[in-house]
GROMACS .gro file of C-alpha atoms in nm:
model
  242
    1MET     CA    1  15.231  12.233  -1.188
    2LYS     CA    2  14.857  12.280  -1.141
    3PHE     CA    3  14.923  12.468  -0.821
    4HIS     CA    4  15.144  12.722  -1.002
    5ILE     CA    5  14.880  12.771  -1.273
    6LEU     CA    6  14.606  12.825  -1.016
    7LEU     CA    7  14.827  13.064  -0.822
    8THR     CA    8  14.900  13.266  -1.136
    9LEU     CA    9  14.531  13.288  -1.226
   10PHE     CA   10  14.449  13.396  -0.873
   11LEU     CA   11  14.709  13.674  -0.882
   12VAL     CA   12  14.582  13.799  -1.219
   13LEU     CA   13  14.224  13.807  -1.093
   14PHE     CA   14  14.332  13.974  -0.771
   15VAL     CA   15  14.519  14.250  -0.954
   16SER     CA   16  14.224  14.298  -1.189
   17PHE     CA   17  13.994  14.327  -0.889
   18LEU     CA   18  14.217  14.589  -0.729
   19SER     CA   19  14.231  14.787  -1.052
   20SER     CA   20  13.857  14.776  -1.101
   21SER     CA   21  13.786  14.864  -0.738
   22ASN     CA   22  13.993  15.183  -0.770
   23CYS     CA   23  13.832  15.305  -1.094
   24TYR     CA   24  13.650  15.638  -1.107
   25THR     CA   25  13.380  15.793  -1.323
   26PHE     CA   26  13.401  16.154  -1.446
   27TYR     CA   27  13.103  16.355  -1.572
   28VAL     CA   28  13.131  16.638  -1.825
   29ASP     CA   29  12.856  16.881  -1.930
   30TRP     CA   30  12.929  16.892  -2.304
   31VAL     CA   31  12.827  17.248  -2.398
   32LEU     CA   32  12.962  17.531  -2.611
   33HIS     CA   33  13.039  17.778  -2.331
   34PRO     CA   34  13.127  17.593  -2.009
   35LYS     CA   35  13.186  17.773  -1.679
   36GLU     CA   36  13.546  17.648  -1.678
   37LYS     CA   37  13.759  17.570  -1.980
   38TYR     CA   38  13.765  17.197  -2.047
   39ASN     CA   39  14.143  17.167  -2.058
   40ASP     CA   40  14.180  17.362  -1.733
   41TRP     CA   41  13.941  17.120  -1.565
   42ALA     CA   42  14.106  16.812  -1.720
   43GLY     CA   43  14.451  16.927  -1.606
   44LYS     CA   44  14.336  16.909  -1.243
   45MET     CA   45  14.206  16.552  -1.274
   46ARG     CA   46  14.404  16.228  -1.237
   47PHE     CA   47  14.276  15.993  -1.502
   48GLN     CA   48  14.377  15.627  -1.471
   49VAL     CA   49  14.342  15.323  -1.694
   50ASN     CA   50  13.988  15.177  -1.676
   51ASP     CA   51  13.845  15.506  -1.550
   52THR     CA   52  13.529  15.620  -1.727
   53ILE     CA   53  13.431  15.963  -1.859
   54ILE     CA   54  13.066  16.043  -1.942
   55PHE     CA   55  12.968  16.338  -2.165
   56LYS     CA   56  12.623  16.480  -2.094
   57TYR     CA   57  12.442  16.682  -2.366
   58GLU     CA   58  12.107  16.699  -2.546
   59LYS     CA   59  12.070  16.408  -2.785
   60GLY     CA   60  12.056  16.513  -3.152
   61SER     CA   61  12.196  16.860  -3.087
   62ASP     CA   62  12.562  16.761  -3.047
   63SER     CA   63  12.804  16.466  -3.040
   64VAL     CA   64  13.150  16.371  -2.912
   65LEU     CA   65  13.433  16.270  -3.144
   66LEU     CA   66  13.754  16.093  -3.038
   67VAL     CA   67  14.023  16.205  -3.284
   68GLN     CA   68  14.399  16.209  -3.347
   69LYS     CA   69  14.614  16.498  -3.229
   70ASP     CA   70  14.642  16.654  -3.577
   71ASP     CA   71  14.265  16.646  -3.621
   72TYR     CA   72  14.226  16.791  -3.274
   73ASP     CA   73  14.453  17.085  -3.359
   74LYS     CA   74  14.273  17.145  -3.690
   75CYS     CA   75  13.922  17.068  -3.557
   76GLU     CA   76  13.890  16.808  -3.831
   77ARG     CA   77  13.567  16.602  -3.795
   78LYS     CA   78  13.579  16.383  -4.107
   79GLN     CA   79  13.784  16.085  -3.980
   80PRO     CA   80  13.720  16.036  -3.606
   81LEU     CA   81  13.850  15.733  -3.420
   82MET     CA   82  13.512  15.707  -3.244
   83GLU     CA   83  13.182  15.894  -3.263
   84MET     CA   84  12.937  15.909  -2.972
   85ASN     CA   85  12.597  16.080  -3.012
   86ASN     CA   86  12.345  15.922  -2.772
   87GLY     CA   87  12.326  16.221  -2.533
   88SER     CA   88  12.513  16.034  -2.256
   89SER     CA   89  12.836  15.929  -2.423
   90GLU     CA   90  13.043  15.696  -2.207
   91PHE     CA   91  13.409  15.626  -2.277
   92LYS     CA   92  13.636  15.392  -2.077
   93TYR     CA   93  14.009  15.459  -2.098
   94PRO     CA   94  14.178  15.142  -2.230
   95HIS     CA   95  14.541  15.250  -2.182
   96SER     CA   96  14.759  15.534  -2.062
   97GLY     CA   97  14.843  15.838  -2.272
   98PRO     CA   98  14.660  16.143  -2.415
   99PHE     CA   99  14.305  16.128  -2.554
  100TYR     CA  100  14.160  16.403  -2.776
  101PHE     CA  101  13.787  16.489  -2.781
  102ILE     CA  102  13.612  16.749  -2.999
  103SER     CA  103  13.251  16.847  -3.060
  104GLY     CA  104  13.084  16.687  -3.362
  105LYS     CA  105  12.874  16.996  -3.429
  106GLU     CA  106  13.005  17.227  -3.697
  107GLY     CA  107  13.184  17.536  -3.567
  108HIS     CA  108  13.179  17.430  -3.199
  109CYS     CA  109  13.536  17.296  -3.193
  110GLN     CA  110  13.670  17.623  -3.335
  111LYS     CA  111  13.492  17.806  -3.052
  112GLY     CA  112  13.662  17.601  -2.781
  113GLN     CA  113  13.442  17.292  -2.732
  114LYS     CA  114  13.726  17.040  -2.723
  115MET     CA  115  13.930  16.870  -2.451
  116ILE     CA  116  14.250  16.674  -2.392
  117THR     CA  117  14.267  16.417  -2.112
  118VAL     CA  118  14.594  16.247  -2.014
  119VAL     CA  119  14.569  15.901  -1.857
  120MET     CA  120  14.841  15.798  -1.615
  121ALA     CA  121  15.016  15.459  -1.606
  122VAL     CA  122  14.851  15.151  -1.461
  123ARG     CA  123  14.833  15.142  -1.083
  124HIS     CA  124  14.990  14.847  -0.902
  125GLY     CA  125  14.817  14.708  -0.596
  126THR     CA  126  15.130  14.601  -0.412
  127PRO     CA  127  15.455  14.795  -0.386
  128SER     CA  128  15.787  14.644  -0.484
  129ILE     CA  129  15.937  14.417  -0.217
  130HIS     CA  130  16.293  14.523  -0.286
  131PRO     CA  131  16.296  14.888  -0.392
  132PRO     CA  132  16.622  14.998  -0.549
  133THR     CA  133  16.856  15.196  -0.331
  134ALA     CA  134  17.065  15.496  -0.430
  135PRO     CA  135  17.434  15.419  -0.454
  136SER     CA  136  17.648  15.577  -0.192
  137PRO     CA  137  17.823  15.887  -0.320
  138LYS     CA  138  18.195  15.862  -0.359
  139HIS     CA  139  18.388  16.049  -0.092
  140HIS     CA  140  18.647  16.288  -0.227
  141GLY     CA  141  18.720  16.483   0.091
  142PRO     CA  142  19.062  16.517   0.253
  143VAL     CA  143  19.210  16.207   0.411
  144THR     CA  144  19.278  16.233   0.783
  145PRO     CA  145  19.655  16.206   0.837
  146GLY     CA  146  19.775  15.935   1.073
  147PRO     CA  147  20.007  15.991   1.370
  148ALA     CA  148  20.360  16.098   1.282
  149HIS     CA  149  20.634  15.841   1.330
  150SER     CA  150  20.991  15.900   1.434
  151PRO     CA  151  21.236  15.888   1.142
  152TYR     CA  152  21.454  15.580   1.095
  153HIS     CA  153  21.231  15.369   1.311
  154HIS     CA  154  21.243  15.001   1.215
  155GLY     CA  155  21.006  14.782   1.410
  156PRO     CA  156  20.889  14.779   1.772
  157VAL     CA  157  21.114  14.922   2.041
  158ALA     CA  158  21.131  14.774   2.387
  159LYS     CA  159  20.953  14.957   2.665
  160PRO     CA  160  21.168  15.091   2.950
  161PRO     CA  161  21.159  14.863   3.254
  162THR     CA  162  20.929  14.971   3.533
  163GLY     CA  163  20.984  14.944   3.905
  164SER     CA  164  20.790  14.621   3.938
  165SER     CA  165  20.922  14.444   3.628
  166PRO     CA  166  21.227  14.216   3.655
  167VAL     CA  167  21.555  14.390   3.583
  168PRO     CA  168  21.790  14.208   3.347
  169ALA     CA  169  22.144  14.184   3.468
  170LEU     CA  170  22.429  14.324   3.269
  171ALA     CA  171  22.620  14.074   3.063
  172PRO     CA  172  22.936  13.956   3.239
  173GLY     CA  173  23.252  14.119   3.125
  174PRO     CA  174  23.570  14.271   3.259
  175ILE     CA  175  23.507  14.500   3.554
  176ALA     CA  176  23.726  14.800   3.626
  177LYS     CA  177  23.909  14.806   3.958
  178PRO     CA  178  23.801  15.068   4.212
  179PRO     CA  179  24.004  15.385   4.178
  180THR     CA  180  24.243  15.504   4.445
  181GLY     CA  181  24.224  15.843   4.602
  182SER     CA  182  24.486  15.998   4.374
  183SER     CA  183  24.460  15.785   4.065
  184PRO     CA  184  24.254  15.897   3.770
  185VAL     CA  185  23.929  15.728   3.703
  186PRO     CA  186  23.987  15.437   3.468
  187ALA     CA  187  23.768  15.388   3.173
  188LEU     CA  188  23.542  15.089   3.167
  189ALA     CA  189  23.677  14.788   2.990
  190PRO     CA  190  23.507  14.719   2.662
  191GLY     CA  191  23.254  14.449   2.692
  192PRO     CA  192  22.908  14.355   2.579
  193ILE     CA  193  22.633  14.600   2.659
  194ALA     CA  194  22.307  14.468   2.797
  195LYS     CA  195  22.023  14.479   2.551
  196PRO     CA  196  21.687  14.613   2.666
  197PRO     CA  197  21.414  14.355   2.719
  198THR     CA  198  21.214  14.291   2.410
  199ALA     CA  199  20.835  14.292   2.404
  200LEU     CA  200  20.574  14.170   2.160
  201THR     CA  201  20.376  14.491   2.168
  202PRO     CA  202  20.523  14.812   2.020
  203GLY     CA  203  20.611  15.085   2.263
  204PRO     CA  204  20.631  15.461   2.223
  205ALA     CA  205  20.853  15.589   1.944
  206GLN     CA  206  21.209  15.665   2.045
  207SER     CA  207  21.447  15.936   1.936
  208PRO     CA  208  21.622  15.879   1.601
  209TYR     CA  209  21.955  15.696   1.592
  210HIS     CA  210  21.904  15.537   1.935
  211HIS     CA  211  22.169  15.277   2.021
  212GLY     CA  212  22.070  15.150   2.365
  213PRO     CA  213  22.172  15.238   2.726
  214ILE     CA  214  22.530  15.297   2.847
  215SER     CA  215  22.632  15.251   3.211
  216ASN     CA  216  22.757  15.550   3.415
  217PRO     CA  217  23.129  15.565   3.511
  218PRO     CA  218  23.222  15.502   3.874
  219THR     CA  219  23.294  15.794   4.103
  220ALA     CA  220  23.581  15.835   4.344
  221SER     CA  221  23.381  15.748   4.655
  222SER     CA  222  23.161  15.477   4.511
  223PRO     CA  223  23.240  15.107   4.544
  224ALA     CA  224  23.333  14.891   4.253
  225PRO     CA  225  23.071  14.875   3.985
  226TYR     CA  226  22.849  14.573   3.989
  227PRO     CA  227  22.571  14.456   3.767
  228GLY     CA  228  22.262  14.661   3.828
  229PRO     CA  229  21.943  14.774   3.657
  230ALA     CA  230  21.972  14.893   3.301
  231LEU     CA  231  21.904  15.257   3.233
  232SER     CA  232  21.591  15.369   3.054
  233PRO     CA  233  21.651  15.373   2.674
  234THR     CA  234  21.575  15.735   2.619
  235HIS     CA  235  21.891  15.911   2.494
  236HIS     CA  236  22.272  15.899   2.491
  237GLY     CA  237  22.423  15.949   2.837
  238PRO     CA  238  22.715  16.187   2.897
  239SER     CA  239  23.067  16.059   2.825
  240PRO     CA  240  23.279  15.957   3.130
  241SER     CA  241  23.492  16.238   3.278
  242PRO     CA  242  23.871  16.184   3.259
   0.00000   0.00000   0.00000
């Protein structure tokens, strides 16, 4: 507990030291006709809390009055917030905000011997550890369309077998007899059609309404059909010739 109290006191003293080490002193020749208008000069300065302004003038011939804004506008000298008349009037800014000064000599304020100084907020010695970040702007641009898919596609389609992959045999079924030289080509007996090998990974999209491979009909000079490699599942083959 004592450690936290000591740490807090140390931080307060450290910040106070930083603030006091960065304070500045401003000197003003308090006269009726200055070389530069007082408000033009004050607008170029950066006044901070705990800075000091010193008005230089001949003692007994003039004074400096700190007044409210209304009294500043009207050059009213009867109710000043502070009166300084020692010839070297020193004023330390206690807080941020505007401060209004006018001459205490009759008629001088109306002739332009007055000044407004604006004190900025208190300086901090250390910047914030976690500065706030601007939120990311919402994106309202067009959405990039994805790749087009074939219509009526339901799930992954098997890839066509390659030359090095094992070839599944056709399911056993009735086999047509070889045709004779003069007999017409018989149609294949109905039987189960071999399904293409399935795969876990999706392959390229196939044509719509694809129903699997169909074996070619035998020709007149070819031997009896036998189980062989399945055709690539790309499209419907031509119907057998009569």
